[in-house]
XYZ file of C-alpha atoms in Angstrom:
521
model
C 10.417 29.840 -12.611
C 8.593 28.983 -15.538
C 5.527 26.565 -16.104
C 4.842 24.301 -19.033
C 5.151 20.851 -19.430
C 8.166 20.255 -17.014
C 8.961 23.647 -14.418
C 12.603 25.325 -14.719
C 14.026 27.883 -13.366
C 14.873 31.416 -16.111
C 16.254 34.250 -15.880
C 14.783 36.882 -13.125
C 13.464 39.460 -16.187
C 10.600 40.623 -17.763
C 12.490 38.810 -21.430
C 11.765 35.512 -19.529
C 8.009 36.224 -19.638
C 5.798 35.241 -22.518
C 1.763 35.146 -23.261
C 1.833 31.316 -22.878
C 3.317 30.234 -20.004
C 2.776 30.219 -16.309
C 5.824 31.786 -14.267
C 6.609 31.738 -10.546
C 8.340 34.573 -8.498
C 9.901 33.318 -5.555
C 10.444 36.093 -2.821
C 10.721 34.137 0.289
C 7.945 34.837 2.532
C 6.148 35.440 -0.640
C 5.204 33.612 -4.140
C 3.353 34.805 -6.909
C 1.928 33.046 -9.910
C 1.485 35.078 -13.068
C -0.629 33.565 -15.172
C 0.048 34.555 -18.986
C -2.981 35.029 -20.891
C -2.904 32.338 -23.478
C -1.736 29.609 -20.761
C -3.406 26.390 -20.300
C -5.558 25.288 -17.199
C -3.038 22.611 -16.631
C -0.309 24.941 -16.387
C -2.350 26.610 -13.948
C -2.972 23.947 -11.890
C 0.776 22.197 -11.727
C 1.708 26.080 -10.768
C -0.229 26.117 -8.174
C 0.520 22.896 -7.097
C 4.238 23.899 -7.045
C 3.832 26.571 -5.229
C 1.961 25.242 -2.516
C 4.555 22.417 -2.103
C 7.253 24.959 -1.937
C 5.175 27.110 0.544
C 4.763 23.969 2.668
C 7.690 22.280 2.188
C 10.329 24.894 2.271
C 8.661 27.856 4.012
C 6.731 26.076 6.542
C 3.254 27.073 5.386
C 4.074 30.719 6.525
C 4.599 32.437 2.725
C 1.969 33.938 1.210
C 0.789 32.840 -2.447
C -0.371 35.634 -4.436
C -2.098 34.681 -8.418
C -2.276 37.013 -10.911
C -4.897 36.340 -13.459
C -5.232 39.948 -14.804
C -2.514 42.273 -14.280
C -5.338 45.409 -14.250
C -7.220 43.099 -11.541
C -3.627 42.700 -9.409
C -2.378 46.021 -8.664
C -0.771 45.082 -5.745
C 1.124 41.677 -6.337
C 2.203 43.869 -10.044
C 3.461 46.514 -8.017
C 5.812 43.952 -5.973
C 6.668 42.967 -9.434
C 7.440 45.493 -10.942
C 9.723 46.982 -7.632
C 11.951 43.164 -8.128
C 11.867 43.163 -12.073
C 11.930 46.788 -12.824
C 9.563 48.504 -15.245
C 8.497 46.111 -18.504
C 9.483 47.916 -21.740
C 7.274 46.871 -24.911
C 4.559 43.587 -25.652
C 5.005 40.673 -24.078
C 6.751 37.551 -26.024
C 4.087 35.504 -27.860
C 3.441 32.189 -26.782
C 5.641 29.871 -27.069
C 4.922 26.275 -28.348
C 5.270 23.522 -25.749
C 7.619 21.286 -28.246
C 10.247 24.095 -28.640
C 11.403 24.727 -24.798
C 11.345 20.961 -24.128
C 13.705 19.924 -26.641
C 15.735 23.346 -25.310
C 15.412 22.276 -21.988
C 16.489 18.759 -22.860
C 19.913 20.532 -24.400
C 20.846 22.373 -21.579
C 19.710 20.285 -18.092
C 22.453 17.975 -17.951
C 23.150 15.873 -14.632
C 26.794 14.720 -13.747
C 28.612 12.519 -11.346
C 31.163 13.241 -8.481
C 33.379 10.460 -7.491
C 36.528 9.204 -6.182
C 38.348 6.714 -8.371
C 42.014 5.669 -7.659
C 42.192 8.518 -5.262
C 41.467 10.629 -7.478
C 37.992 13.104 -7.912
C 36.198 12.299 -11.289
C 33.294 14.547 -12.775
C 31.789 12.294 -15.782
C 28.603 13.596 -17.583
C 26.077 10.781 -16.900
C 22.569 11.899 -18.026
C 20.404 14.502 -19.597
C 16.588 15.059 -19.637
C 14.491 13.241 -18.994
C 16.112 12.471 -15.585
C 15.066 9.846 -12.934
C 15.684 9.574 -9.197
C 17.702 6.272 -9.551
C 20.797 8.135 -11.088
C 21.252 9.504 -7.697
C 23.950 7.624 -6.094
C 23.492 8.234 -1.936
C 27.630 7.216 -1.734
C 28.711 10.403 -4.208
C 27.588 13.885 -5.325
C 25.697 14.654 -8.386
C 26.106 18.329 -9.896
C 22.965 19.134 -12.028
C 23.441 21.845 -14.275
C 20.486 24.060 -15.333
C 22.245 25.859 -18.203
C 23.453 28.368 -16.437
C 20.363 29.169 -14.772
C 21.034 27.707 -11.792
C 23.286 24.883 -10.864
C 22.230 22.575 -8.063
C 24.575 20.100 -5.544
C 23.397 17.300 -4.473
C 25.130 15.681 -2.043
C 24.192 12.114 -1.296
C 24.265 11.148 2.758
C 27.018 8.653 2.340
C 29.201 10.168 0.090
C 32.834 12.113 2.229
C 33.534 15.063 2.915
C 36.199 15.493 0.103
C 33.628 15.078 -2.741
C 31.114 17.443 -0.814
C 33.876 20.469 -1.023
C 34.878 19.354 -4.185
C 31.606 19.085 -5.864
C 31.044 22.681 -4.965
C 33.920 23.502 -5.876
C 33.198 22.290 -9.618
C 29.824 23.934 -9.478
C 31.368 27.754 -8.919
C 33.817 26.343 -11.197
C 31.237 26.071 -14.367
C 30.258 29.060 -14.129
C 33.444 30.528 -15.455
C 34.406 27.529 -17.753
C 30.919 27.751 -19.383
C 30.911 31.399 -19.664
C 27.915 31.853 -17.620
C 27.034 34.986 -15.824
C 28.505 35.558 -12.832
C 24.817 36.041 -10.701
C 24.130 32.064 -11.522
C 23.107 30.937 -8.389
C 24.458 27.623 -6.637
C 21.870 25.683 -4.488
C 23.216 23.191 -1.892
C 20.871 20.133 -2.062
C 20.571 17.604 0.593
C 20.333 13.781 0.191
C 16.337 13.445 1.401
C 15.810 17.450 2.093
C 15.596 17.880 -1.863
C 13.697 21.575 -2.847
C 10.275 21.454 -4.467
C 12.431 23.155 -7.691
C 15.394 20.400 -7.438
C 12.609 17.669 -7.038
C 10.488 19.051 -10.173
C 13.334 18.615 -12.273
C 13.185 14.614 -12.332
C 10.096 12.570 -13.383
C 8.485 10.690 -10.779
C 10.135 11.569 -7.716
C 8.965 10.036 -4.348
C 9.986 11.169 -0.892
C 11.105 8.591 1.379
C 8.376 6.772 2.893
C 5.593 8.276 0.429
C 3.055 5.696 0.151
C 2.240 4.319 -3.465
C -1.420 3.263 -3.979
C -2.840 1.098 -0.298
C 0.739 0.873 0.451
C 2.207 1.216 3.757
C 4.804 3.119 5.048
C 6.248 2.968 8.634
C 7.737 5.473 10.967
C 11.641 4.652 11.749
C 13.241 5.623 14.747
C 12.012 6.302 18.346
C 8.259 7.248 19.158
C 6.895 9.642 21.424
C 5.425 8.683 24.242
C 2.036 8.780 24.788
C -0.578 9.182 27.764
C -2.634 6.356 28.167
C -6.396 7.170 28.751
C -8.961 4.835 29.600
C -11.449 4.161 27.059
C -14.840 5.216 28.354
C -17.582 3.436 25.293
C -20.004 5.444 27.244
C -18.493 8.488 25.334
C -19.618 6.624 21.941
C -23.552 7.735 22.604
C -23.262 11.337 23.435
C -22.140 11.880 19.543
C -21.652 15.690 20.221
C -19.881 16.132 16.903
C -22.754 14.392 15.130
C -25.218 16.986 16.340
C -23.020 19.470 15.102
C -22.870 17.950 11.176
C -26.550 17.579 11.270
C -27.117 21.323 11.562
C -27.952 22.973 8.925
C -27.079 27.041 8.060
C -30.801 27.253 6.560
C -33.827 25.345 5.514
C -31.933 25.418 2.384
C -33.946 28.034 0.312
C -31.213 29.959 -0.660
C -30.038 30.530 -4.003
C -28.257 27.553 -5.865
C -25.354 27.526 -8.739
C -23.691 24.297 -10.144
C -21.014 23.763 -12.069
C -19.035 20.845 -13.690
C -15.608 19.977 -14.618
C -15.132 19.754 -17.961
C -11.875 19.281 -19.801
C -10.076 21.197 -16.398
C -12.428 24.098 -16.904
C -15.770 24.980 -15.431
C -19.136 24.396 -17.126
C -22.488 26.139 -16.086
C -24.953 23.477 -15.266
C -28.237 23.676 -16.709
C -30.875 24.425 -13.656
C -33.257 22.303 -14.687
C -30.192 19.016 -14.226
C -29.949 20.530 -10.168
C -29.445 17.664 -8.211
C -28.295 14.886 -10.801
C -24.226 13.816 -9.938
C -22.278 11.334 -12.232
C -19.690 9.552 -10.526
C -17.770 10.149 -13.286
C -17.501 13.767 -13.019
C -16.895 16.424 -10.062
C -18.778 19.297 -9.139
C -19.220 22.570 -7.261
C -21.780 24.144 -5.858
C -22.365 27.711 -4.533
C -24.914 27.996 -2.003
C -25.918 31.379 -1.477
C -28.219 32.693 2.011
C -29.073 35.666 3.866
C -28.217 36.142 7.550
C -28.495 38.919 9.603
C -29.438 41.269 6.213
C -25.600 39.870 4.625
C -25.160 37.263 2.100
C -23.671 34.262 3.146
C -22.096 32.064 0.875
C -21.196 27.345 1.271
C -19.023 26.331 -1.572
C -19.780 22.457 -1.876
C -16.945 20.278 -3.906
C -18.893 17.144 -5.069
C -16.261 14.789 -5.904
C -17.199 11.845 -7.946
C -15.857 7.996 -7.204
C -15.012 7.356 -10.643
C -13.156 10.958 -11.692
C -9.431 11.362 -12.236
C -7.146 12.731 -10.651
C -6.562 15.404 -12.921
C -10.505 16.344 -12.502
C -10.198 16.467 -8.654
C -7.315 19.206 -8.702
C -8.868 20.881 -11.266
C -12.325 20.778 -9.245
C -10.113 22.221 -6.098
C -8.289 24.780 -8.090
C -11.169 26.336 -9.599
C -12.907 26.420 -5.811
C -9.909 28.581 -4.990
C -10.761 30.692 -7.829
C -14.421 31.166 -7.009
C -13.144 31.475 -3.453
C -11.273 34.787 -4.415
C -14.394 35.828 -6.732
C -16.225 36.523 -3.796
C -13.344 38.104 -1.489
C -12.441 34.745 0.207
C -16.207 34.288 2.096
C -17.343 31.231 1.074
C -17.214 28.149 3.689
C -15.807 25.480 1.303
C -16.966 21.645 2.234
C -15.413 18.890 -0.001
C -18.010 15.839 0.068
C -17.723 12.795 -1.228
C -19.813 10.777 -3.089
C -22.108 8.694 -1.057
C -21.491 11.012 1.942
C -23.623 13.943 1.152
C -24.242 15.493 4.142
C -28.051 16.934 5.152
C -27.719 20.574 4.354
C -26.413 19.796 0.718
C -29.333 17.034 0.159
C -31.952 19.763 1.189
C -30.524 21.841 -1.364
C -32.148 19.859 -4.315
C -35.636 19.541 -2.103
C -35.753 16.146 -2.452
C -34.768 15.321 -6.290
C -30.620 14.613 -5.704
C -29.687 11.362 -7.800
C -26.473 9.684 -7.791
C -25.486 8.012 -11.074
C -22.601 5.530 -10.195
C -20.411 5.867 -13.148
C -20.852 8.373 -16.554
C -21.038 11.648 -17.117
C -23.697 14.315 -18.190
C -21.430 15.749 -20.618
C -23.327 16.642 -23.884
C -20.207 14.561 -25.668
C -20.784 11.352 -23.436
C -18.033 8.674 -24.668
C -20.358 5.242 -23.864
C -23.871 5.019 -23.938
C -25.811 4.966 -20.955
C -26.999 1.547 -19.548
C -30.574 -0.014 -21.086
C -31.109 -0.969 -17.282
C -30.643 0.981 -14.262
C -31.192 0.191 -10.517
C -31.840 2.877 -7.887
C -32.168 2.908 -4.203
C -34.563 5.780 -2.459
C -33.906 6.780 0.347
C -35.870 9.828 2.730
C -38.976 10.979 3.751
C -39.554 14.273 2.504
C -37.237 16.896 0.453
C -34.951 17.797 2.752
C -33.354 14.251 3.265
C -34.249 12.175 0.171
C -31.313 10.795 -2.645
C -31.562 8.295 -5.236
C -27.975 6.114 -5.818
C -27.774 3.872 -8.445
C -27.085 0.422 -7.290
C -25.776 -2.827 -9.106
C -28.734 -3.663 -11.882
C -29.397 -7.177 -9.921
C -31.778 -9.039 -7.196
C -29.276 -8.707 -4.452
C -29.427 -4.963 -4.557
C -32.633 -5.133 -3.137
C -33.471 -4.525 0.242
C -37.219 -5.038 2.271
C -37.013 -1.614 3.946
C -36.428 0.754 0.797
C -37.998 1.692 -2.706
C -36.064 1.068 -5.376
C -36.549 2.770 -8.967
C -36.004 0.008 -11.953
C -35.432 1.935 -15.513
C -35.652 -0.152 -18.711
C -36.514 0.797 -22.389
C -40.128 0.228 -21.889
C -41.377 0.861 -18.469
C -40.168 2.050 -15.228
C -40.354 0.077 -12.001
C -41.445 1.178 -8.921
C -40.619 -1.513 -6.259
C -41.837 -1.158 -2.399
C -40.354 -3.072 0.505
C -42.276 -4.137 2.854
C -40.491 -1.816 5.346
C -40.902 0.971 3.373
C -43.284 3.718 5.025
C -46.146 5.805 2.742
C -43.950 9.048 2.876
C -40.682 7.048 0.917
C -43.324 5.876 -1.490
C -44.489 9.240 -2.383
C -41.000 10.735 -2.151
C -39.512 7.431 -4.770
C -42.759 8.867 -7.473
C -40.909 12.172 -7.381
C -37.548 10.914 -8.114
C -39.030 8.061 -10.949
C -40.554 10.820 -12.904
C -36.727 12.636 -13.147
C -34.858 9.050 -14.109
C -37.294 8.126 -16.605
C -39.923 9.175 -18.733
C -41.856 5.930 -19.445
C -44.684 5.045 -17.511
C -44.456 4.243 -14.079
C -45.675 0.698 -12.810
C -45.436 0.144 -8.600
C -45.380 -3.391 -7.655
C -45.094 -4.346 -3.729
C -42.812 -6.759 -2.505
C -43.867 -10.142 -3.452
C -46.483 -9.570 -6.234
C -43.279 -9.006 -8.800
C -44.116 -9.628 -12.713
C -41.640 -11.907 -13.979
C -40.825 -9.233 -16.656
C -39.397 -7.398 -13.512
C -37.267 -10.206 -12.293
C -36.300 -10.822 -15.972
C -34.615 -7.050 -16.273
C -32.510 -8.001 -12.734
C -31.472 -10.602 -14.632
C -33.213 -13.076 -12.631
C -34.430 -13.560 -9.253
C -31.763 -14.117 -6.562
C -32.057 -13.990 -2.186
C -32.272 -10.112 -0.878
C -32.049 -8.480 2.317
C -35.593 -9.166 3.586
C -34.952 -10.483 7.019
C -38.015 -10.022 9.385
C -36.342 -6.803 10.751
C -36.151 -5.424 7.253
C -39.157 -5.471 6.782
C -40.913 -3.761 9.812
C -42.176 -0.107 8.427
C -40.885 2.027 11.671
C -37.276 1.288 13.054
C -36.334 2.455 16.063
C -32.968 2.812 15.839
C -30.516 3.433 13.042
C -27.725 0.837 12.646
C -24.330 2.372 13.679
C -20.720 1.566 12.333
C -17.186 2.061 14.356
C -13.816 2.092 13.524
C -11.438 0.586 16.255
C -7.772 2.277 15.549
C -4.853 2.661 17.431
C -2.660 4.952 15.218
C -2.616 7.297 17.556
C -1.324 5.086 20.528
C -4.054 4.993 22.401
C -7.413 3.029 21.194
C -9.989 5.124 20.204
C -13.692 4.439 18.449
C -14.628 6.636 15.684
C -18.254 6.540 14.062
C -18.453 6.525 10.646
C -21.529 8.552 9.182
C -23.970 7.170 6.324
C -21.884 4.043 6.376
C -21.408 2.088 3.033
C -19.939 -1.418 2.565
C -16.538 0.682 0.600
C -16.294 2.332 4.585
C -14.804 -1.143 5.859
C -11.193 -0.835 6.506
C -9.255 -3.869 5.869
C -6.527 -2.450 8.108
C -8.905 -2.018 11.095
C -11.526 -3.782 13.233
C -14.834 -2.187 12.733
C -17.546 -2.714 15.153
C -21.288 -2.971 13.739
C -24.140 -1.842 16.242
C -27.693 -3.152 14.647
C -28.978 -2.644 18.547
C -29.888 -6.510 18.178
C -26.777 -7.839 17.125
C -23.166 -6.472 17.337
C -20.991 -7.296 14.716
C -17.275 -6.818 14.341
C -15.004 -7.065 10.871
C -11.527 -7.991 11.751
C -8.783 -7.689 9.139
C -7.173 -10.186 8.039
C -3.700 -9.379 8.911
């Protein structure tokens, strides 16, 4: 199978292969990705994506996926190659552009239409590419012709038994009428079992029930039955599996590589940026430590709230990559932004800041914000971030420090719940975010130059509990969910506001007040 802009299936030879295109050998219980040398990191990607899905999908997660990158740095997986394709004579083909196999695709995919009319079977021609799902018709058969590469029968769940013989009977038919070679295989295709390569062939498709968006989808059909157990709430306070995430490998003095996603590919970061994330971008991080005299390696993917889609995959293929680099030893954590976990804060000793939105790309698009808002949080460097907050009053809040940036001078505003360690910990981060001079101003002695850059002054959180400088307890948040079948409480970590689930009830434990959110269905 061969990758560009749209997969297809091609000839099983080494005069299918060319420098600029991604191809797929399918060998059952395993699949392996060449990559041509001239071939595009999306190509990559939507390989590797498409082999996954027909590793999952088809095999039952139990084929192995084997990527070549450098034939000299494969000899095994070229070896298996070379035993299925026989020897390669001569250069490889040059790359090919992308224009010239779509509009030769276009010519030879062609999609037709098995029906009874007036008892009578009728095959009519009925689309080329680009195809769509909707041409499917789940009372007849369809007979999608690849060319001669492969011909596909698809036969939809209400159409008889007469048009399922007969469409296949067409199918081994064209092969003759066309002239095609007499090895063109014939794939069966059944209405909602479609293949990963009969799916890839239309734009679009969605499985039944796939969710689009916050859309539901619901289950059809009888459920199994399951135990009830009685909910014991005591269970909510021994938090074993909280214990367990706040452990950390190290004290986080190991040795530290980022990188960024830039344009699908990786980019060094410079070491003197450590610790700055953009929402707008995504990120990974290589933590390297020493246990036990062998090196030890945490693979961090930092994904941003604002990056697309595109940049996600990208971020996850390239952790794959790295994976491999270093023989598959590397722990990989995926962490999203706002729910950094300690180890990976400790990493930065105590100068991580969270931009909201942006990027730190050298070629940034829009210019950064005149006025920037940020709430500090921690005591010392192995627990302190910065995240930038909406530029207004209501951001503020009694028991933090929060870091104002403007054009001419730089904020530093203490709560009166703030203790003398987050003070000291908020000059640290100020003197990263900006380089004018600093000015700290305690809550209720503002300038009105400072309530000016909020854009005026507005009610905060800066109840009487807010503002006491040692809490004894940490607010807690719950999510009450029944998917399962049974009710169960789950505790969500470094809660935000974006945590509430409109679908669920979530219970809010200030250990003076309990709280709960119901949805509104």
């Amino acid at each position: 199978m061969e990758i560009y802009n749209d997969p297809r299936c091609v000839d099983m030879s080494w005069n299918s292969f060319n420098k600029g295109d991604v191809f797929l050998l399918d060998l059952g219980k395993v699949i392996i990705q060449w990559n041509g040398p001239e071939s595009n990191k999306t190509e990559r990607i939507r390989a590797c994506s498409l082999a996954q899905s027909i590793r999952d999908d088809e095999r039952g997660g139990r084929a192995q996926i084997g990527i070549i990158d450098n034939e000299q740095d494969s000899p095994d997986l070229m070896q298996i190659m070379t035993a299925v394709l026989g020897p390669r004579h001569g250069e490889l083909k040059d790359a090919i552009p992308d224009e010239k196999p779509d509009e030769q695709q276009k010519s030879n995919v062609r999609l037709y239409h098995v029906f009874e009319k007036d008892g009578d079977l009728v095959v009519q021609e009925i689309a080329t590419k680009p195809l769509t799902q909707d041409l499917l018709q789940h009372q007849d058969c369809h007979i999608l012709d690849q060319g001669g590469v492969k011909i596909f029968v698809w036969r939809g769940k209400d159409s008889s038994a007469e048009e399922k013989k007969a469409a296949f009977s067409r199918a081994v038919g064209f092969i003759q009428a066309k002239g095609y070679p007499a090895t063109t295989n014939v794939e069966v295709v059944n209405d909602g079992a479609e293949s990963a390569t009969f799916k890839q062939l239309f734009q679009n498709w969605r499985d039944f029930g796939e969710t689009q968006g916050l859309g539901k989808a619901y289950s059809l059909g009888k459920i199994a039955k399951v135990d009830q157990v009685k909910f014991d709430i005591n269970q909510l306070y021994a938090r074993p599996e909280l214990a367990a995430e706040q452990r950390m490998v190290d004290d986080a003095s190991g040795n530290v590589q980022v990188w960024r996603v830039e344009n699908l590919e990786l980019k060094e970061v410079d070491p003197k940026t450590y610790g700055r994330f953009y929402g707008g971008d995504c990120y990974l991080v290589l933590y390297t430590y020493v246990k036990s005299g062998k090196p030890n390696y945490l693979l961090y993917m930092w994904l941003g709230r604002h990056a697309t889609q595109d940049e996600i995959t990208a971020c996850a293929f390239h952790a794959v990559e790295l994976d491999r680099k270093y023989q598959d030893q590397p722990v990989q954590i995926r962490v999203t932004m706002g729910k950094e976990p300690k180890h990976f804060q400790a990493i930065f000793k105590g100068k991580m800041i969270i931009y909201e939105g942006g990027t730190s790309r050298t070629d940034k698009v829009q210019p950064e914000p005149p006025i920037r808002l940020f709430q500090v949080r921690g005591t010392d460097e192995y627990n302190t971030k910065a995240t930038e907050v909406p530029a207004r009053a209501a951001s503020l809040n009694s028991n933090d420090v929060f870091v104002l940036k403007t054009d001419s001078v730089c904020y530093l505003w203490c709560g009166k719940g703030c203790s003398g360690d987050e003070r000291e910990m908020a000059k640290t981060v100020a003197n990263i975010i900006s380089k004018q001079d600093k000015q700290t101003i305690l809550e209720g002695q503002e300038p009105n130059e400072f309530w000016v850059a909020l854009g005026g002054k507005s009610p905060y959180s800066s109840d009487k509990r807010f503002q006491e400088a040692v809490v004894q307890y940490k607010p807690r948040l719950f999510e009450c969910s029944n998917q399962t079948g049974r009710f169960i409480m789950t505790e969500v970590v470094d809660f935000a506001q974006s945590d509430l689930d409109e679908d669920d009830i979530m219970l809010l434990d200030t250990w003076e007040e309990v709280s709960d959110m119901l949805c509104p269905q």
